[in-house]
CSV table of C-alpha atoms in Angstrom, one decimal:
chain,number,residue,atom,x,y,z
F,1,MET,CA,-75.0,-50.0,-23.9
F,2,LEU,CA,-75.3,-53.1,-21.7
F,3,GLY,CA,-75.8,-52.1,-18.2
F,4,PRO,CA,-74.6,-53.4,-15.2
F,5,ASP,CA,-77.6,-55.2,-14.3
F,6,ALA,CA,-77.6,-57.0,-17.2
F,7,THR,CA,-74.4,-58.8,-16.4
F,8,PRO,CA,-74.3,-62.6,-16.2
F,9,ASP,CA,-74.1,-62.5,-12.2
F,10,ALA,CA,-76.7,-60.0,-11.4
F,11,GLU,CA,-79.5,-62.7,-11.3
F,12,ASP,CA,-77.5,-65.9,-12.0
F,13,ASP,CA,-77.5,-68.4,-9.5
F,14,SER,CA,-74.3,-70.0,-10.9
F,15,ALA,CA,-72.4,-67.1,-9.5
F,16,ASP,CA,-72.4,-68.6,-6.4
F,17,GLU,CA,-70.1,-71.5,-8.2
F,18,ARG,CA,-67.8,-69.0,-9.8
F,19,GLY,CA,-67.0,-67.3,-6.1
F,20,HIS,CA,-68.1,-63.8,-4.9
F,21,ALA,CA,-65.7,-60.6,-5.2
F,22,THR,CA,-67.9,-58.0,-4.2
F,23,ALA,CA,-65.1,-55.4,-3.3
F,24,VAL,CA,-64.2,-55.5,-6.7
F,25,ARG,CA,-67.8,-55.9,-8.3
F,26,ASN,CA,-68.6,-52.6,-6.2
F,27,ARG,CA,-65.9,-50.5,-7.6
F,28,ILE,CA,-66.8,-51.5,-11.0
F,29,LEU,CA,-70.6,-51.0,-10.7
F,30,ALA,CA,-69.5,-47.6,-9.1
F,31,ARG,CA,-67.8,-46.5,-12.4
F,32,TRP,CA,-69.8,-48.3,-14.9
F,33,ASP,CA,-71.4,-45.5,-16.7
F,34,ASP,CA,-67.6,-43.8,-16.7
F,35,LEU,CA,-66.1,-46.6,-18.3
F,36,PRO,CA,-65.3,-46.8,-22.2
F,37,GLU,CA,-66.7,-49.5,-24.3
F,38,ALA,CA,-63.1,-51.2,-24.5
F,39,THR,CA,-63.0,-51.3,-20.5
F,40,LEU,CA,-66.6,-52.1,-20.5
F,41,ARG,CA,-65.6,-55.6,-22.1
F,42,VAL,CA,-63.1,-56.1,-19.6
F,43,ALA,CA,-65.4,-55.4,-16.5
F,44,ARG,CA,-68.1,-57.6,-17.8
F,45,VAL,CA,-65.5,-60.2,-18.1
F,46,VAL,CA,-64.3,-59.7,-14.4
F,47,LEU,CA,-68.1,-59.5,-13.4
F,48,ASP,CA,-69.0,-62.8,-14.8
F,49,ASP,CA,-66.4,-64.7,-13.3
F,50,PRO,CA,-63.9,-62.9,-11.1
F,51,ARG,CA,-61.8,-66.3,-10.8
F,52,LEU,CA,-60.2,-65.6,-13.9
F,53,VAL,CA,-58.4,-62.6,-12.9
F,54,VAL,CA,-56.4,-65.1,-10.3
F,55,ASP,CA,-56.3,-67.9,-13.0
F,56,LEU,CA,-55.4,-66.0,-16.2
F,57,SER,CA,-52.3,-63.5,-17.0
F,58,ILE,CA,-52.9,-59.9,-18.3
F,59,GLY,CA,-52.5,-61.3,-21.7
F,60,GLU,CA,-54.8,-64.1,-21.5
F,61,LEU,CA,-57.6,-62.0,-19.6
F,62,ALA,CA,-56.9,-59.2,-22.3
F,63,ASP,CA,-57.6,-62.1,-25.2
F,64,ARG,CA,-61.2,-63.1,-23.2
F,65,ALA,CA,-61.9,-59.5,-23.7
F,66,ALA,CA,-61.3,-59.2,-27.1
F,67,THR,CA,-58.8,-56.2,-26.0
F,68,SER,CA,-55.2,-55.5,-25.2
F,69,ALA,CA,-53.1,-55.8,-22.0
F,70,ALA,CA,-52.9,-52.0,-21.7
F,71,THR,CA,-56.4,-51.6,-21.7
F,72,VAL,CA,-56.9,-54.0,-18.8
F,73,THR,CA,-54.3,-52.0,-17.1
F,74,ARG,CA,-56.4,-48.9,-17.7
F,75,PHE,CA,-59.3,-50.9,-16.5
F,76,CYS,CA,-57.7,-51.7,-13.4
F,77,ARG,CA,-56.8,-47.8,-12.7
F,78,GLN,CA,-60.0,-46.8,-13.6
F,79,ILE,CA,-61.7,-48.6,-10.7
F,80,GLY,CA,-58.7,-47.8,-8.1
F,81,TYR,CA,-56.3,-50.5,-8.4
F,82,ALA,CA,-52.7,-49.7,-9.2
F,83,GLY,CA,-52.4,-52.3,-11.7
F,84,TYR,CA,-53.3,-55.9,-12.7
F,85,VAL,CA,-51.2,-57.6,-9.8
F,86,ALA,CA,-53.0,-55.3,-7.2
F,87,LEU,CA,-56.5,-56.4,-8.9
F,88,ARG,CA,-55.4,-60.0,-8.9
F,89,MET,CA,-54.6,-59.9,-5.0
F,90,SER,CA,-58.0,-58.2,-4.3
F,91,VAL,CA,-59.7,-60.8,-6.0
F,92,ALA,CA,-57.7,-63.8,-4.4
F,93,THR,CA,-58.3,-62.3,-1.3
F,94,GLU,CA,-61.9,-61.7,-1.5
F,95,LEU,CA,-62.3,-65.0,-2.9
F,96,GLY,CA,-60.9,-66.7,0.2
F,97,ARG,CA,-63.1,-64.8,2.3
F,98,THR,CA,-66.3,-65.0,0.9
F,99,SER,CA,-66.6,-68.8,0.2
F,100,ALA,CA,-66.9,-69.5,3.9
F,101,LEU,CA,-70.0,-66.9,4.4
F,102,PRO,CA,-73.1,-68.2,4.2
F,103,SER,CA,-74.8,-67.6,0.8
F,104,ARG,CA,-77.5,-65.0,2.3
F,105,VAL,CA,-74.6,-62.5,3.7
F,106,ALA,CA,-72.4,-62.9,0.7
F,107,ASP,CA,-75.3,-62.4,-1.9
F,108,ILE,CA,-77.4,-59.3,-0.6
F,109,ALA,CA,-77.9,-56.8,-3.7
F,110,ARG,CA,-81.5,-57.1,-4.3
F,111,ALA,CA,-84.2,-54.9,-3.5
F,112,PHE,CA,-86.6,-55.4,-0.8
F,113,GLY,CA,-90.0,-56.5,-1.5
F,114,PRO,CA,-93.4,-56.0,0.9
F,115,ASP,CA,-93.9,-59.8,1.6
F,116,ASP,CA,-90.2,-59.9,3.1
F,117,THR,CA,-90.2,-60.8,6.6
F,118,ALA,CA,-88.9,-58.7,9.5
F,119,GLU,CA,-86.0,-61.2,9.9
F,120,ASP,CA,-85.1,-61.1,6.1
F,121,VAL,CA,-84.9,-57.3,6.8
F,122,ARG,CA,-82.9,-57.5,9.6
F,123,SER,CA,-80.5,-60.0,8.4
F,124,THR,CA,-79.9,-58.2,4.8
F,125,LEU,CA,-79.5,-54.7,6.2
F,126,LEU,CA,-76.9,-56.2,8.9
F,127,ALA,CA,-75.1,-57.9,6.3
F,128,GLY,CA,-75.2,-54.5,4.2
F,129,ALA,CA,-73.6,-52.5,7.1
F,130,ILE,CA,-71.0,-55.2,7.7
F,131,ARG,CA,-69.9,-55.9,4.2
F,132,SER,CA,-69.6,-51.9,3.2
F,133,MET,CA,-67.2,-51.6,6.4
F,134,GLN,CA,-65.3,-54.6,5.6
F,135,GLN,CA,-64.7,-53.3,2.1
F,136,THR,CA,-63.8,-50.1,2.9
F,137,ALA,CA,-61.4,-51.1,5.5
F,138,GLU,CA,-59.8,-53.4,3.0
F,139,SER,CA,-59.4,-50.3,0.6
F,140,LEU,CA,-58.1,-47.9,2.6
F,141,ASP,CA,-54.3,-46.3,2.5
F,142,LEU,CA,-53.5,-46.2,6.3
F,143,ALA,CA,-50.2,-44.2,5.5
F,144,LEU,CA,-52.6,-41.3,4.3
F,145,LEU,CA,-54.8,-41.8,7.0
F,146,ARG,CA,-51.8,-41.3,9.7
F,147,ARG,CA,-50.8,-38.2,7.1
F,148,LEU,CA,-54.4,-36.7,7.4
F,149,ALA,CA,-54.7,-37.5,11.3
F,150,THR,CA,-51.2,-35.5,11.7
F,151,ALA,CA,-52.8,-32.5,9.8
F,152,LEU,CA,-55.8,-32.2,11.7
F,153,THR,CA,-54.0,-32.4,15.0
F,154,ARG,CA,-51.7,-29.7,14.1
F,155,SER,CA,-54.4,-27.6,12.3
F,156,ARG,CA,-55.7,-24.0,13.2
F,157,HIS,CA,-59.3,-25.0,12.3
F,158,VAL,CA,-60.8,-28.0,10.0
F,159,ASP,CA,-64.1,-27.3,8.1
F,160,LEU,CA,-66.2,-30.4,6.8
F,161,TYR,CA,-68.8,-30.4,4.2
F,162,GLY,CA,-71.6,-32.6,3.2
F,163,VAL,CA,-75.1,-32.8,2.3
F,164,GLY,CA,-77.7,-35.2,3.3
F,165,SER,CA,-76.9,-38.4,4.7
F,166,SER,CA,-73.1,-37.0,4.2
F,167,ALA,CA,-73.3,-34.3,6.6
F,168,LEU,CA,-74.5,-36.7,9.3
F,169,ALA,CA,-71.4,-38.5,8.9
F,170,ALA,CA,-69.1,-35.5,8.8
F,171,GLU,CA,-71.1,-34.2,11.8
F,172,ALA,CA,-69.9,-37.4,13.5
F,173,LEU,CA,-66.3,-37.1,13.2
F,174,ALA,CA,-66.4,-33.0,13.8
F,175,THR,CA,-68.2,-34.1,17.5
F,176,ARG,CA,-65.7,-36.4,18.1
F,177,LEU,CA,-62.9,-34.3,17.2
F,178,TYR,CA,-64.3,-31.3,19.2
F,179,ARG,CA,-64.3,-33.3,22.0
F,180,ILE,CA,-60.1,-33.9,21.8
F,181,GLY,CA,-59.2,-30.4,20.9
F,182,VAL,CA,-59.5,-30.0,17.1
F,183,ILE,CA,-61.5,-27.1,16.2
F,184,CYS,CA,-63.8,-27.7,13.4
F,185,ASN,CA,-67.2,-26.7,11.9
F,186,VAL,CA,-69.7,-28.8,9.7
F,187,TRP,CA,-71.2,-27.0,6.7
F,188,SER,CA,-74.3,-28.3,4.5
F,189,GLU,CA,-75.5,-25.1,3.3
F,190,VAL,CA,-73.4,-23.8,0.5
F,191,HIS,CA,-73.5,-19.7,1.1
F,192,ALA,CA,-72.5,-20.5,5.1
F,193,GLY,CA,-70.0,-23.2,3.5
F,194,LEU,CA,-68.3,-21.2,1.1
F,195,THR,CA,-68.1,-18.3,3.5
F,196,SER,CA,-66.3,-20.3,5.8
F,197,ALA,CA,-64.1,-22.0,3.0
F,198,VAL,CA,-62.6,-18.5,1.9
F,199,VAL,CA,-61.2,-17.6,4.7
F,200,GLN,CA,-59.0,-21.0,5.5
F,201,ASP,CA,-55.4,-20.6,5.1
F,202,GLU,CA,-52.5,-23.3,5.1
F,203,ASP,CA,-53.0,-24.4,8.6
F,204,CYS,CA,-56.3,-25.7,8.0
F,205,VAL,CA,-58.0,-28.9,6.9
F,206,ALA,CA,-61.1,-29.1,4.7
F,207,ILE,CA,-62.9,-32.5,4.1
F,208,GLY,CA,-65.6,-33.2,1.3
F,209,TYR,CA,-68.0,-36.2,2.0
F,210,SER,CA,-70.0,-37.6,-0.5
F,211,HIS,CA,-70.6,-40.9,-1.6
F,212,THR,CA,-71.0,-40.3,-5.1
F,213,GLY,CA,-68.6,-37.4,-5.3
F,214,ARG,CA,-70.7,-35.4,-7.3
F,215,THR,CA,-72.8,-33.5,-5.1
F,216,ALA,CA,-72.2,-29.9,-6.3
F,217,GLU,CA,-72.5,-27.8,-3.1
F,218,THR,CA,-69.7,-29.9,-1.7
F,219,VAL,CA,-67.6,-29.8,-4.6
F,220,GLN,CA,-67.6,-25.9,-4.9
F,221,MET,CA,-67.3,-25.7,-1.0
F,222,LEU,CA,-64.0,-27.7,-1.1
F,223,ARG,CA,-62.7,-26.1,-4.4
F,224,GLU,CA,-62.7,-22.6,-2.3
F,225,ALA,CA,-61.2,-24.1,0.4
F,226,GLY,CA,-58.5,-25.5,-1.3
F,227,ARG,CA,-57.8,-21.9,-3.4
F,228,ALA,CA,-57.8,-20.4,-0.1
F,229,GLY,CA,-54.8,-22.6,0.9
F,230,ALA,CA,-56.4,-25.4,3.3
F,231,MET,CA,-55.5,-29.3,2.6
F,232,THR,CA,-58.1,-30.6,1.0
F,233,VAL,CA,-59.4,-33.9,1.3
F,234,ALA,CA,-62.4,-36.1,0.0
F,235,ILE,CA,-64.1,-38.9,1.1
F,236,THR,CA,-66.1,-40.7,-1.4
F,237,ASN,CA,-66.8,-43.9,-3.1
F,238,ASP,CA,-65.4,-43.0,-6.8
F,239,PRO,CA,-61.8,-41.8,-6.7
F,240,ALA,CA,-62.3,-40.4,-10.3
F,241,SER,CA,-65.3,-38.4,-9.3
F,242,PRO,CA,-65.2,-34.4,-9.3
F,243,LEU,CA,-64.7,-34.3,-5.6
F,244,ALA,CA,-61.5,-36.3,-5.7
F,245,GLU,CA,-60.4,-34.4,-8.4
F,246,GLN,CA,-60.4,-30.9,-6.1
F,247,ALA,CA,-58.9,-32.6,-3.3
F,248,GLU,CA,-55.2,-33.4,-2.2
F,249,LEU,CA,-55.8,-36.4,-0.4
F,250,VAL,CA,-58.5,-39.1,-1.4
F,251,VAL,CA,-60.1,-41.6,1.3
F,252,GLN,CA,-62.2,-44.3,-0.6
F,253,THR,CA,-65.3,-46.0,0.7
F,254,SER,CA,-66.7,-49.3,-1.0
F,255,ALA,CA,-70.8,-49.2,-0.8
F,256,PHE,CA,-72.7,-50.2,-3.7
F,257,GLU,CA,-76.2,-51.5,-2.5
F,258,GLN,CA,-78.6,-50.6,-4.9
F,259,PHE,CA,-81.6,-51.9,-2.4
F,260,LEU,CA,-80.8,-49.1,-0.3
F,261,GLN,CA,-81.1,-45.9,-2.5
F,262,PRO,CA,-82.5,-43.3,-2.1
F,263,ASP,CA,-81.3,-43.5,1.5
F,264,ASP,CA,-77.8,-44.8,0.9
F,265,LEU,CA,-77.5,-46.5,4.1
F,266,ALA,CA,-74.4,-48.7,3.1
F,267,ALA,CA,-72.4,-45.7,2.2
F,268,TYR,CA,-73.0,-44.0,5.6
F,269,TYR,CA,-72.0,-46.5,7.4
F,270,SER,CA,-68.9,-46.9,5.5
F,271,GLN,CA,-68.4,-43.0,5.7
F,272,VAL,CA,-69.0,-43.0,9.7
F,273,TYR,CA,-66.4,-46.3,9.9
F,274,VAL,CA,-63.5,-43.9,8.3
F,275,SER,CA,-64.6,-41.1,10.7
F,276,ASP,CA,-64.4,-43.1,13.7
F,277,LEU,CA,-60.9,-44.7,12.3
F,278,LEU,CA,-59.6,-40.8,12.0
F,279,TYR,CA,-60.8,-39.9,14.8
F,280,VAL,CA,-59.0,-42.6,16.7
F,281,LEU,CA,-55.7,-42.1,14.9
F,282,THR,CA,-55.8,-38.2,15.8
F,283,ALA,CA,-56.3,-38.8,19.3
F,284,GLN,CA,-53.2,-41.1,19.0
F,285,ILE,CA,-50.8,-38.5,17.8
F,286,ASP,CA,-51.4,-36.4,20.7
F,287,PHE,CA,-53.0,-38.7,23.1
F,288,GLY,CA,-52.1,-36.7,26.4
F,289,ARG,CA,-54.3,-33.7,24.9
F,290,ALA,CA,-56.7,-36.0,23.8
F,291,SER,CA,-57.1,-37.3,27.2
F,292,ARG,CA,-57.3,-34.1,28.9
F,293,HIS,CA,-60.1,-33.1,26.6
F,294,LEU,CA,-62.0,-36.3,27.2
F,295,ALA,CA,-61.6,-36.2,30.8
F,296,ALA,CA,-62.8,-32.5,31.2
F,297,SER,CA,-65.7,-33.1,28.7
F,298,ALA,CA,-66.8,-36.1,30.8
F,299,LEU,CA,-66.6,-34.3,34.2
F,300,ALA,CA,-68.6,-31.6,32.7
F,301,VAL,CA,-71.2,-33.3,31.7
F,302,SER,CA,-71.3,-35.9,34.8
F,303,PRO,CA,-74.2,-33.9,36.6
F,304,HIS,CA,-76.5,-34.6,33.6
F,305,ARG,CA,-76.2,-38.6,34.2
F,306,ALA,CA,-78.4,-40.8,36.2
F,307,GLY,CA,-76.0,-41.7,39.2
F,308,GLY,CA,-73.2,-39.2,38.1
F,309,VAL,CA,-71.1,-36.9,40.5
F,310,SER,CA,-71.8,-33.2,41.0
F,311,VAL,CA,-69.5,-30.5,40.1
F,312,ARG,CA,-69.5,-27.4,41.7
F,313,LEU,CA,-67.7,-23.9,40.4
F,314,THR,CA,-65.3,-23.0,42.9
F,315,ALA,CA,-65.6,-19.4,44.2
F,316,PRO,CA,-63.3,-16.6,43.9
F,317,ASP,CA,-61.8,-17.0,47.3
F,318,GLU,CA,-61.6,-20.7,47.5
F,319,PRO,CA,-58.4,-22.5,46.3
F,320,ALA,CA,-58.9,-24.6,43.1
F,321,PRO,CA,-59.4,-28.6,43.7
F,322,THR,CA,-56.2,-30.6,43.7
F,323,SER,CA,-55.9,-33.1,41.3
F,324,ALA,CA,-56.5,-35.5,44.4
F,325,ASP,CA,-60.0,-34.2,44.7
F,326,ARG,CA,-60.5,-34.5,41.1
F,327,ARG,CA,-59.4,-38.1,40.8
F,328,PRO,CA,-62.5,-39.8,42.6
F,329,ALA,CA,-65.0,-37.9,40.1
F,330,LEU,CA,-63.5,-38.8,37.1
F,331,ARG,CA,-63.6,-42.8,38.3
F,332,THR,CA,-67.0,-42.3,39.2
F,333,THR,CA,-67.8,-40.7,35.7
F,334,GLN,CA,-66.2,-43.2,33.8
F,335,ARG,CA,-68.1,-46.1,35.6
F,336,ASN,CA,-71.5,-44.6,34.6
F,337,PRO,CA,-70.9,-43.9,30.8
F,338,ALA,CA,-73.8,-42.4,28.5
């Protein structure tokens, strides 16, 4: 079977003339090994010249791929779009945006070589991070994220699961949520994670992080949390993965950078971007509580910052400080960020 590296735009300079549709390309490559032969024919046509999606009707594209319109629709759904109209809108948006980008930024899916300059490495890594976050932002369902943020605000407890770099992304969200009053834990060791998962209930939220959606430990932990009654969420690049199948809500990231394997830096950037967005949305829902917790935590750590204010615990026979007493300390703390 022809692999994605053999598609015409993998190393073909004429791809610049046809235009880039990297978000669509990344979705196709992420699902490549799972696509049946009929939809692979459609995938090859789209990869070879994404402008055809904008220029041709669904029947005309089907003819180009020697298949049916129903197969084109199935292909769209397999890579995460509702249908041909949604795919066409995505490609049109991408072509309009990327046509103005420098070629170095727009086409960076290549392997690093030992003779690459530090400047080349720097610009390529930066472009990869920006592109993965941009593509993720465009694919996010904000209504779904709002629903999840509301559930996090009301939850009794939140469990986050992940292995490797996905665990680091989960840790980033947990640290932020804890500071605004959402009680949560991160589990990367499957025995501990399963122990926590089985004691969750309908007032809890469980979130699994996996770029591929196929990390067995993460899938297993999220499955058990769902069986216990928790709302289950998958944050993954593959909306048809085993992890997504175990989730009530699926948040799709978008990162496909072969040259970053095995560390998956682009995947990590997109996961952390989702975490940061979810954190801010959660803080907005109960802004009063979030503000109180952030102010209290800033005050607590202020003595450990250079130039910060001192904090003295009130003795049993002393009156508690008034809000006027505390206000200067909070203002001082805010002028000395970490």
